[in-house]
PDB file of C-alpha atoms and ligand atoms in Angstrom:
ATOM      1  CA  LYS A   1     117.650  69.636  99.564  1.00  0.00           C
ATOM      2  CA  LEU A   2     116.626  72.987 100.946  1.00  0.00           C
ATOM      3  CA  SER A   3     118.897  74.878 103.360  1.00  0.00           C
ATOM      4  CA  LYS A   4     117.881  74.825 107.012  1.00  0.00           C
ATOM      5  CA  ARG A   5     117.232  78.563 106.630  1.00  0.00           C
ATOM      6  CA  LEU A   6     114.722  78.178 103.781  1.00  0.00           C
ATOM      7  CA  GLU A   7     113.233  75.049 105.320  1.00  0.00           C
ATOM      8  CA  THR A   8     112.455  77.095 108.424  1.00  0.00           C
ATOM      9  CA  VAL A   9     110.846  79.798 106.266  1.00  0.00           C
ATOM     10  CA  ALA A  10     108.753  77.044 104.614  1.00  0.00           C
ATOM     11  CA  LYS A  11     107.500  75.822 108.009  1.00  0.00           C
ATOM     12  CA  PHE A  12     105.601  79.081 108.447  1.00  0.00           C
ATOM     13  CA  VAL A  13     103.788  78.960 105.113  1.00  0.00           C
ATOM     14  CA  PRO A  14     100.153  78.063 105.863  1.00  0.00           C
ATOM     15  CA  GLN A  15      98.713  74.883 104.363  1.00  0.00           C
ATOM     16  CA  ASP A  16      97.162  75.517 100.901  1.00  0.00           C
ATOM     17  CA  ALA A  17      98.542  79.042 100.673  1.00  0.00           C
ATOM     18  CA  ILE A  18      99.046  80.806  97.370  1.00  0.00           C
ATOM     19  CA  VAL A  19     102.565  82.076  97.806  1.00  0.00           C
ATOM     20  CA  ALA A  20     104.624  84.825  96.217  1.00  0.00           C
ATOM     21  CA  ASP A  21     108.339  84.345  96.800  1.00  0.00           C
ATOM     22  CA  ILE A  22     110.017  87.645  96.027  1.00  0.00           C
ATOM     23  CA  GLY A  23     113.714  87.584  95.146  1.00  0.00           C
ATOM     24  CA  SER A  24     113.357  83.887  94.526  1.00  0.00           C
ATOM     25  CA  ASP A  25     116.699  83.337  92.755  1.00  0.00           C
ATOM     26  CA  HIS A  26     116.634  79.583  91.876  1.00  0.00           C
ATOM     27  CA  ALA A  27     112.992  79.264  92.973  1.00  0.00           C
ATOM     28  CA  TYR A  28     114.057  76.506  95.387  1.00  0.00           C
ATOM     29  CA  LEU A  29     111.569  77.670  98.015  1.00  0.00           C
ATOM     30  CA  PRO A  30     108.431  77.727  95.800  1.00  0.00           C
ATOM     31  CA  CYS A  31     109.424  74.376  94.235  1.00  0.00           C
ATOM     32  CA  TYR A  32     109.761  72.856  97.711  1.00  0.00           C
ATOM     33  CA  LEU A  33     106.427  74.345  98.851  1.00  0.00           C
ATOM     34  CA  VAL A  34     104.543  72.957  95.863  1.00  0.00           C
ATOM     35  CA  HIS A  35     106.301  69.560  95.833  1.00  0.00           C
ATOM     36  CA  ASN A  36     105.437  69.115  99.505  1.00  0.00           C
ATOM     37  CA  ASN A  37     101.799  70.104  98.939  1.00  0.00           C
ATOM     38  CA  ILE A  38     102.105  73.062 101.281  1.00  0.00           C
ATOM     39  CA  ALA A  39     101.382  75.728  98.657  1.00  0.00           C
ATOM     40  CA  LYS A  40      98.548  75.295  96.158  1.00  0.00           C
ATOM     41  CA  SER A  41     100.471  77.422  93.686  1.00  0.00           C
ATOM     42  CA  ALA A  42     103.200  80.031  93.685  1.00  0.00           C
ATOM     43  CA  ILE A  43     104.716  83.053  91.991  1.00  0.00           C
ATOM     44  CA  ALA A  44     108.491  83.328  91.887  1.00  0.00           C
ATOM     45  CA  GLY A  45     109.500  86.972  91.424  1.00  0.00           C
ATOM     46  CA  GLU A  46     112.963  88.124  90.357  1.00  0.00           C
ATOM     47  CA  VAL A  47     114.201  91.534  89.308  1.00  0.00           C
ATOM     48  CA  VAL A  48     117.534  90.365  87.830  1.00  0.00           C
ATOM     49  CA  LYS A  49     117.674  88.454  84.540  1.00  0.00           C
ATOM     50  CA  GLY A  50     120.256  85.833  85.617  1.00  0.00           C
ATOM     51  CA  PRO A  51     118.375  84.621  88.708  1.00  0.00           C
ATOM     52  CA  TYR A  52     115.095  84.923  86.745  1.00  0.00           C
ATOM     53  CA  ASP A  53     116.510  82.511  84.139  1.00  0.00           C
ATOM     54  CA  SER A  54     117.661  80.135  86.930  1.00  0.00           C
ATOM     55  CA  ALA A  55     114.154  80.210  88.401  1.00  0.00           C
ATOM     56  CA  CYS A  56     112.539  79.429  85.018  1.00  0.00           C
ATOM     57  CA  HIS A  57     115.013  76.608  84.481  1.00  0.00           C
ATOM     58  CA  GLU A  58     114.425  75.083  87.911  1.00  0.00           C
ATOM     59  CA  VAL A  59     110.622  75.230  87.602  1.00  0.00           C
ATOM     60  CA  GLN A  60     110.787  73.526  84.181  1.00  0.00           C
ATOM     61  CA  LYS A  61     113.231  70.906  85.442  1.00  0.00           C
ATOM     62  CA  GLU A  62     110.918  70.114  88.360  1.00  0.00           C
ATOM     63  CA  LYS A  63     107.921  69.969  85.984  1.00  0.00           C
ATOM     64  CA  LEU A  64     106.054  72.559  88.017  1.00  0.00           C
ATOM     65  CA  THR A  65     105.209  75.088  85.282  1.00  0.00           C
ATOM     66  CA  ASN A  66     101.482  74.435  85.842  1.00  0.00           C
ATOM     67  CA  LYS A  67     101.766  75.452  89.515  1.00  0.00           C
ATOM     68  CA  ILE A  68     104.569  78.033  89.598  1.00  0.00           C
ATOM     69  CA  THR A  69     104.678  81.238  87.552  1.00  0.00           C
ATOM     70  CA  VAL A  70     108.034  82.949  87.289  1.00  0.00           C
ATOM     71  CA  ARG A  71     107.938  86.706  86.688  1.00  0.00           C
ATOM     72  CA  LEU A  72     110.665  89.226  85.975  1.00  0.00           C
ATOM     73  CA  ALA A  73     109.574  92.205  88.085  1.00  0.00           C
ATOM     74  CA  ASP A  74     110.664  94.605  90.798  1.00  0.00           C
ATOM     75  CA  GLY A  75     109.494  93.378  94.199  1.00  0.00           C
ATOM     76  CA  LEU A  76     105.746  93.050  94.691  1.00  0.00           C
ATOM     77  CA  ALA A  77     105.104  94.136  91.091  1.00  0.00           C
ATOM     78  CA  ALA A  78     105.473  90.388  90.417  1.00  0.00           C
ATOM     79  CA  ILE A  79     102.035  89.968  92.019  1.00  0.00           C
ATOM     80  CA  GLU A  80      99.006  90.518  89.774  1.00  0.00           C
ATOM     81  CA  PRO A  81      95.494  91.255  91.091  1.00  0.00           C
ATOM     82  CA  GLY A  82      94.046  87.930  89.925  1.00  0.00           C
ATOM     83  CA  ASP A  83      96.739  85.814  91.598  1.00  0.00           C
ATOM     84  CA  GLY A  84      94.955  85.631  94.943  1.00  0.00           C
ATOM     85  CA  VAL A  85      98.229  85.550  96.842  1.00  0.00           C
ATOM     86  CA  THR A  86      97.709  84.767 100.544  1.00  0.00           C
ATOM     87  CA  ALA A  87     101.304  84.590 101.777  1.00  0.00           C
ATOM     88  CA  ILE A  88     104.521  86.335 100.776  1.00  0.00           C
ATOM     89  CA  THR A  89     108.030  85.110 101.485  1.00  0.00           C
ATOM     90  CA  ILE A  90     111.072  87.371 101.137  1.00  0.00           C
ATOM     91  CA  ALA A  91     114.357  85.785 102.191  1.00  0.00           C
ATOM     92  CA  GLY A  92     118.083  86.336 102.012  1.00  0.00           C
ATOM     93  CA  MET A  93     118.194  90.134 101.776  1.00  0.00           C
ATOM     94  CA  GLY A  94     118.881  92.919 104.240  1.00  0.00           C
ATOM     95  CA  GLY A  95     116.031  94.302 106.346  1.00  0.00           C
ATOM     96  CA  PRO A  96     116.062  97.729 104.623  1.00  0.00           C
ATOM     97  CA  LEU A  97     115.718  96.127 101.159  1.00  0.00           C
ATOM     98  CA  ILE A  98     112.872  93.916 102.383  1.00  0.00           C
ATOM     99  CA  THR A  99     110.992  96.899 103.843  1.00  0.00           C
ATOM    100  CA  SER A 100     111.568  98.977 100.702  1.00  0.00           C
ATOM    101  CA  ILE A 101     110.053  96.123  98.660  1.00  0.00           C
ATOM    102  CA  LEU A 102     107.012  96.019 100.984  1.00  0.00           C
ATOM    103  CA  GLU A 103     106.583  99.802 100.829  1.00  0.00           C
ATOM    104  CA  LYS A 104     106.923 100.240  97.086  1.00  0.00           C
ATOM    105  CA  HIS A 105     103.729  98.448  95.977  1.00  0.00           C
ATOM    106  CA  PRO A 106     101.377  98.562  98.994  1.00  0.00           C
ATOM    107  CA  LEU A 107      98.323  97.528  96.935  1.00  0.00           C
ATOM    108  CA  ALA A 108      99.914  94.152  96.217  1.00  0.00           C
ATOM    109  CA  LEU A 109      99.512  93.358  99.934  1.00  0.00           C
ATOM    110  CA  GLU A 110      95.706  93.379  99.686  1.00  0.00           C
ATOM    111  CA  GLY A 111      94.382  89.924 100.507  1.00  0.00           C
ATOM    112  CA  VAL A 112      97.731  88.807 101.861  1.00  0.00           C
ATOM    113  CA  GLU A 113      97.322  87.228 105.285  1.00  0.00           C
ATOM    114  CA  ARG A 114     100.860  86.362 106.226  1.00  0.00           C
ATOM    115  CA  LEU A 115     104.379  87.644 105.547  1.00  0.00           C
ATOM    116  CA  ILE A 116     107.361  85.419 106.233  1.00  0.00           C
ATOM    117  CA  LEU A 117     110.482  87.557 106.113  1.00  0.00           C
ATOM    118  CA  GLN A 118     114.060  86.464 106.558  1.00  0.00           C
ATOM    119  CA  PRO A 119     116.414  89.431 106.825  1.00  0.00           C
ATOM    120  CA  ASN A 120     120.137  88.668 106.820  1.00  0.00           C
ATOM    121  CA  ILE A 121     120.791  91.887 108.726  1.00  0.00           C
ATOM    122  CA  HIS A 122     118.842  94.763 110.341  1.00  0.00           C
ATOM    123  CA  ALA A 123     115.646  92.952 111.282  1.00  0.00           C
ATOM    124  CA  LYS A 124     114.838  96.040 113.366  1.00  0.00           C
ATOM    125  CA  VAL A 125     113.632  98.082 110.381  1.00  0.00           C
ATOM    126  CA  ILE A 126     111.151  95.321 109.526  1.00  0.00           C
ATOM    127  CA  ARG A 127     109.729  95.385 113.058  1.00  0.00           C
ATOM    128  CA  GLU A 128     109.395  99.170 112.783  1.00  0.00           C
ATOM    129  CA  TRP A 129     107.683  98.853 109.398  1.00  0.00           C
ATOM    130  CA  ALA A 130     105.313  96.229 110.850  1.00  0.00           C
ATOM    131  CA  LEU A 131     104.379  98.516 113.764  1.00  0.00           C
ATOM    132  CA  GLN A 132     103.633 101.421 111.439  1.00  0.00           C
ATOM    133  CA  ASN A 133     101.654  99.353 108.961  1.00  0.00           C
ATOM    134  CA  CYS A 134      99.412  97.318 111.277  1.00  0.00           C
ATOM    135  CA  TRP A 135     101.179  93.984 111.052  1.00  0.00           C
ATOM    136  CA  LYS A 136     102.022  92.075 114.197  1.00  0.00           C
ATOM    137  CA  ILE A 137     104.765  89.585 114.875  1.00  0.00           C
ATOM    138  CA  ILE A 138     103.209  86.195 115.489  1.00  0.00           C
ATOM    139  CA  ASP A 139     106.465  84.267 115.633  1.00  0.00           C
ATOM    140  CA  GLU A 140     110.212  84.652 115.255  1.00  0.00           C
ATOM    141  CA  VAL A 141     113.115  82.256 114.808  1.00  0.00           C
ATOM    142  CA  ILE A 142     116.847  82.792 115.062  1.00  0.00           C
ATOM    143  CA  LEU A 143     119.068  80.106 113.588  1.00  0.00           C
ATOM    144  CA  LEU A 144     122.664  79.305 112.834  1.00  0.00           C
ATOM    145  CA  GLU A 145     123.737  77.816 109.508  1.00  0.00           C
ATOM    146  CA  ASP A 146     127.257  77.735 108.032  1.00  0.00           C
ATOM    147  CA  GLU A 147     128.492  80.040 110.805  1.00  0.00           C
ATOM    148  CA  LYS A 148     125.921  82.688 109.881  1.00  0.00           C
ATOM    149  CA  ILE A 149     123.047  83.776 112.065  1.00  0.00           C
ATOM    150  CA  TYR A 150     119.660  84.372 110.443  1.00  0.00           C
ATOM    151  CA  GLU A 151     116.370  85.709 111.765  1.00  0.00           C
ATOM    152  CA  ILE A 152     112.920  84.862 110.483  1.00  0.00           C
ATOM    153  CA  LEU A 153     109.915  87.078 111.240  1.00  0.00           C
ATOM    154  CA  VAL A 154     106.352  85.889 110.754  1.00  0.00           C
ATOM    155  CA  LEU A 155     103.758  88.660 110.469  1.00  0.00           C
ATOM    156  CA  GLU A 156      99.991  88.734 110.340  1.00  0.00           C
ATOM    157  CA  ARG A 157      97.635  91.681 110.357  1.00  0.00           C
ATOM    158  CA  GLY A 158      97.038  93.202 113.763  1.00  0.00           C
ATOM    159  CA  GLU A 159      98.381  95.568 116.354  1.00  0.00           C
ATOM    160  CA  MET A 160     101.285  95.114 118.713  1.00  0.00           C
ATOM    161  CA  ASN A 161     103.346  97.097 121.168  1.00  0.00           C
ATOM    162  CA  LEU A 162     107.115  96.910 121.075  1.00  0.00           C
ATOM    163  CA  SER A 163     109.644  98.581 123.340  1.00  0.00           C
ATOM    164  CA  GLU A 164     112.795 100.038 121.756  1.00  0.00           C
ATOM    165  CA  LEU A 165     114.693  97.008 122.972  1.00  0.00           C
ATOM    166  CA  GLU A 166     112.140  94.599 121.516  1.00  0.00           C
ATOM    167  CA  LYS A 167     112.393  96.343 118.137  1.00  0.00           C
ATOM    168  CA  LEU A 168     116.092  95.587 118.129  1.00  0.00           C
ATOM    169  CA  LEU A 169     116.132  92.107 119.628  1.00  0.00           C
ATOM    170  CA  GLY A 170     112.714  90.812 118.606  1.00  0.00           C
ATOM    171  CA  PRO A 171     109.929  90.310 121.160  1.00  0.00           C
ATOM    172  CA  VAL A 172     109.750  86.530 120.711  1.00  0.00           C
ATOM    173  CA  LEU A 173     113.512  86.014 120.381  1.00  0.00           C
ATOM    174  CA  LYS A 174     114.160  88.101 123.499  1.00  0.00           C
ATOM    175  CA  GLN A 175     111.653  86.015 125.416  1.00  0.00           C
ATOM    176  CA  GLN A 176     113.036  82.678 124.143  1.00  0.00           C
ATOM    177  CA  HIS A 177     116.631  83.728 124.743  1.00  0.00           C
ATOM    178  CA  SER A 178     118.140  80.810 122.787  1.00  0.00           C
ATOM    179  CA  ASP A 179     121.859  80.021 122.606  1.00  0.00           C
ATOM    180  CA  VAL A 180     122.067  81.478 119.089  1.00  0.00           C
ATOM    181  CA  PHE A 181     120.387  84.669 120.292  1.00  0.00           C
ATOM    182  CA  HIS A 182     122.890  84.866 123.120  1.00  0.00           C
ATOM    183  CA  THR A 183     125.824  84.377 120.704  1.00  0.00           C
ATOM    184  CA  LYS A 184     124.533  87.018 118.306  1.00  0.00           C
ATOM    185  CA  TRP A 185     124.068  89.738 120.886  1.00  0.00           C
ATOM    186  CA  THR A 186     127.252  88.923 122.790  1.00  0.00           C
ATOM    187  CA  ARG A 187     129.115  89.449 119.508  1.00  0.00           C
ATOM    188  CA  GLU A 188     127.245  92.703 118.819  1.00  0.00           C
ATOM    189  CA  VAL A 189     127.950  94.086 122.281  1.00  0.00           C
ATOM    190  CA  GLU A 190     131.648  93.274 121.792  1.00  0.00           C
ATOM    191  CA  GLN A 191     131.648  95.049 118.431  1.00  0.00           C
ATOM    192  CA  TRP A 192     129.986  98.131 119.890  1.00  0.00           C
ATOM    193  CA  GLY A 193     132.621  98.090 122.622  1.00  0.00           C
ATOM    194  CA  HIS A 194     135.403  98.222 120.016  1.00  0.00           C
ATOM    195  CA  VAL A 195     133.706 101.032 118.120  1.00  0.00           C
ATOM    196  CA  ARG A 196     133.259 102.963 121.352  1.00  0.00           C
ATOM    197  CA  GLU A 197     136.930 102.594 122.261  1.00  0.00           C
ATOM    198  CA  ALA A 198     137.879 103.933 118.835  1.00  0.00           C
ATOM    199  CA  LEU A 199     135.484 106.871 119.267  1.00  0.00           C
ATOM    200  CA  GLN A 200     136.989 107.718 122.629  1.00  0.00           C
ATOM    201  CA  LYS A 201     140.396 108.103 120.969  1.00  0.00           C
ATOM    202  CA  ALA A 202     139.006 110.444 118.312  1.00  0.00           C
ATOM    203  CA  GLU A 203     138.502 114.184 118.673  1.00  0.00           C
ATOM    204  CA  GLN A 204     135.512 114.677 120.993  1.00  0.00           C
ATOM    205  CA  THR A 205     133.149 116.592 118.728  1.00  0.00           C
ATOM    206  CA  PRO A 206     129.458 116.808 119.766  1.00  0.00           C
ATOM    207  CA  GLU A 207     128.616 114.144 117.115  1.00  0.00           C
ATOM    208  CA  ILE A 208     131.253 111.754 118.403  1.00  0.00           C
ATOM    209  CA  LEU A 209     130.137 112.306 121.983  1.00  0.00           C
ATOM    210  CA  ALA A 210     126.513 111.644 121.053  1.00  0.00           C
ATOM    211  CA  LYS A 211     127.390 108.480 119.132  1.00  0.00           C
ATOM    212  CA  SER A 212     129.541 107.287 122.003  1.00  0.00           C
ATOM    213  CA  ALA A 213     126.743 107.890 124.516  1.00  0.00           C
ATOM    214  CA  GLU A 214     124.284 106.048 122.266  1.00  0.00           C
ATOM    215  CA  LEU A 215     126.632 103.056 122.072  1.00  0.00           C
ATOM    216  CA  ALA A 216     127.165 103.095 125.832  1.00  0.00           C
ATOM    217  CA  HIS A 217     123.393 102.992 126.291  1.00  0.00           C
ATOM    218  CA  LEU A 218     123.013 100.082 123.840  1.00  0.00           C
ATOM    219  CA  ILE A 219     125.877  98.154 125.418  1.00  0.00           C
ATOM    220  CA  GLU A 220     124.293  98.540 128.818  1.00  0.00           C
ATOM    221  CA  GLU A 221     120.748  97.644 127.769  1.00  0.00           C
ATOM    222  CA  VAL A 222     121.579  94.729 125.500  1.00  0.00           C
ATOM    223  CA  GLY A 223     124.363  93.578 127.800  1.00  0.00           C
ATOM    224  CA  GLU A 224     121.838  93.292 130.640  1.00  0.00           C
ATOM    225  CA  VAL A 225     119.577  91.068 128.533  1.00  0.00           C
TER     226      VAL A 225
HETATM  227  N1  SAM B 301     115.358  84.152  98.348  1.00  0.00           N
HETATM  228  C1  SAM B 301     116.515  83.339  98.004  1.00  0.00           C
HETATM  229  C2  SAM B 301     117.127  82.772  99.247  1.00  0.00           C
HETATM  230  O1  SAM B 301     116.775  83.225 100.334  1.00  0.00           O
HETATM  231  O2  SAM B 301     117.986  81.895  99.148  1.00  0.00           O
HETATM  232  C3  SAM B 301     117.542  84.161  97.224  1.00  0.00           C
HETATM  233  C4  SAM B 301     118.244  85.223  98.000  1.00  0.00           C
HETATM  234  S1  SAM B 301     119.320  86.162  96.992  1.00  0.00           S
HETATM  235  C5  SAM B 301     120.618  86.497  98.097  1.00  0.00           C
HETATM  236  C6  SAM B 301     118.473  87.687  96.811  1.00  0.00           C
HETATM  237  C7  SAM B 301     117.710  87.750  95.493  1.00  0.00           C
HETATM  238  O3  SAM B 301     116.812  88.849  95.540  1.00  0.00           O
HETATM  239  C8  SAM B 301     118.610  87.977  94.288  1.00  0.00           C
HETATM  240  O4  SAM B 301     118.398  86.955  93.354  1.00  0.00           O
HETATM  241  C9  SAM B 301     118.164  89.338  93.764  1.00  0.00           C
HETATM  242  O5  SAM B 301     118.201  89.408  92.357  1.00  0.00           O
HETATM  243  C10 SAM B 301     116.745  89.434  94.278  1.00  0.00           C
HETATM  244  N2  SAM B 301     116.227  90.784  94.434  1.00  0.00           N
HETATM  245  C11 SAM B 301     116.843  91.858  94.982  1.00  0.00           C
HETATM  246  N3  SAM B 301     116.040  92.940  94.949  1.00  0.00           N
HETATM  247  C12 SAM B 301     114.869  92.535  94.381  1.00  0.00           C
HETATM  248  C13 SAM B 301     113.653  93.198  94.048  1.00  0.00           C
HETATM  249  N4  SAM B 301     113.471  94.489  94.289  1.00  0.00           N
HETATM  250  N5  SAM B 301     112.685  92.463  93.464  1.00  0.00           N
HETATM  251  C14 SAM B 301     112.856  91.150  93.211  1.00  0.00           C
HETATM  252  N6  SAM B 301     113.996  90.487  93.483  1.00  0.00           N
HETATM  253  C15 SAM B 301     114.987  91.167  94.063  1.00  0.00           C
END
């Protein structure tokens, strides 16, 4: 059974997509997508030998070797020109790692219509990358599983405008304002408050003062939301 987190990622994979799941680990997501006739076929990419072996093992066990190709490669290098990949999933990593994967092999994105990204932290850098690279956010989800809060960003090609606050909070998530969203940002504002108190006790160098002012601004803006 797939985690609620990965099941939610799967919900955004278009019917009959050819999917590349990058950083696939056990290849649970591509196996689920093919078993449920959502994906026509899939690539499971892994850069580390151990998880790559787990992925191969899982795909064999599930008798899906005709539909899922497992490749040992760094990021989007797992995608080959003839694959015809239409959707990419990248889940369970930090936002900066996800964006670095997207930036490293830009040609692999040709023909890709949708990106479904699930950063564990720092979703903001993905929204910034999307803005700069002509992808727009078509949907977002925030969810709680095992006491952890996850965000899922669904991107398609296009233009969008985001305010600074929307880059941080997510335009759709800010609008929806779910309970989980509220919990996440209440916690963050509290954390920033603690950091700010600590800064106020430190020697007031220009750097410390600037950082403190920046936190005060964030606390006010996010606190208001
Ligand atoms: N995607 C699965 C999930 O969400 O449950 C597995 C997440 S696991 C925490 C992250 C995986 O990404 C690890 O197996 C790691 O080896 C892989 N990974 C990290 N950097 C990668 C890269 N540049 N290319 C491919 N895989 C990568």
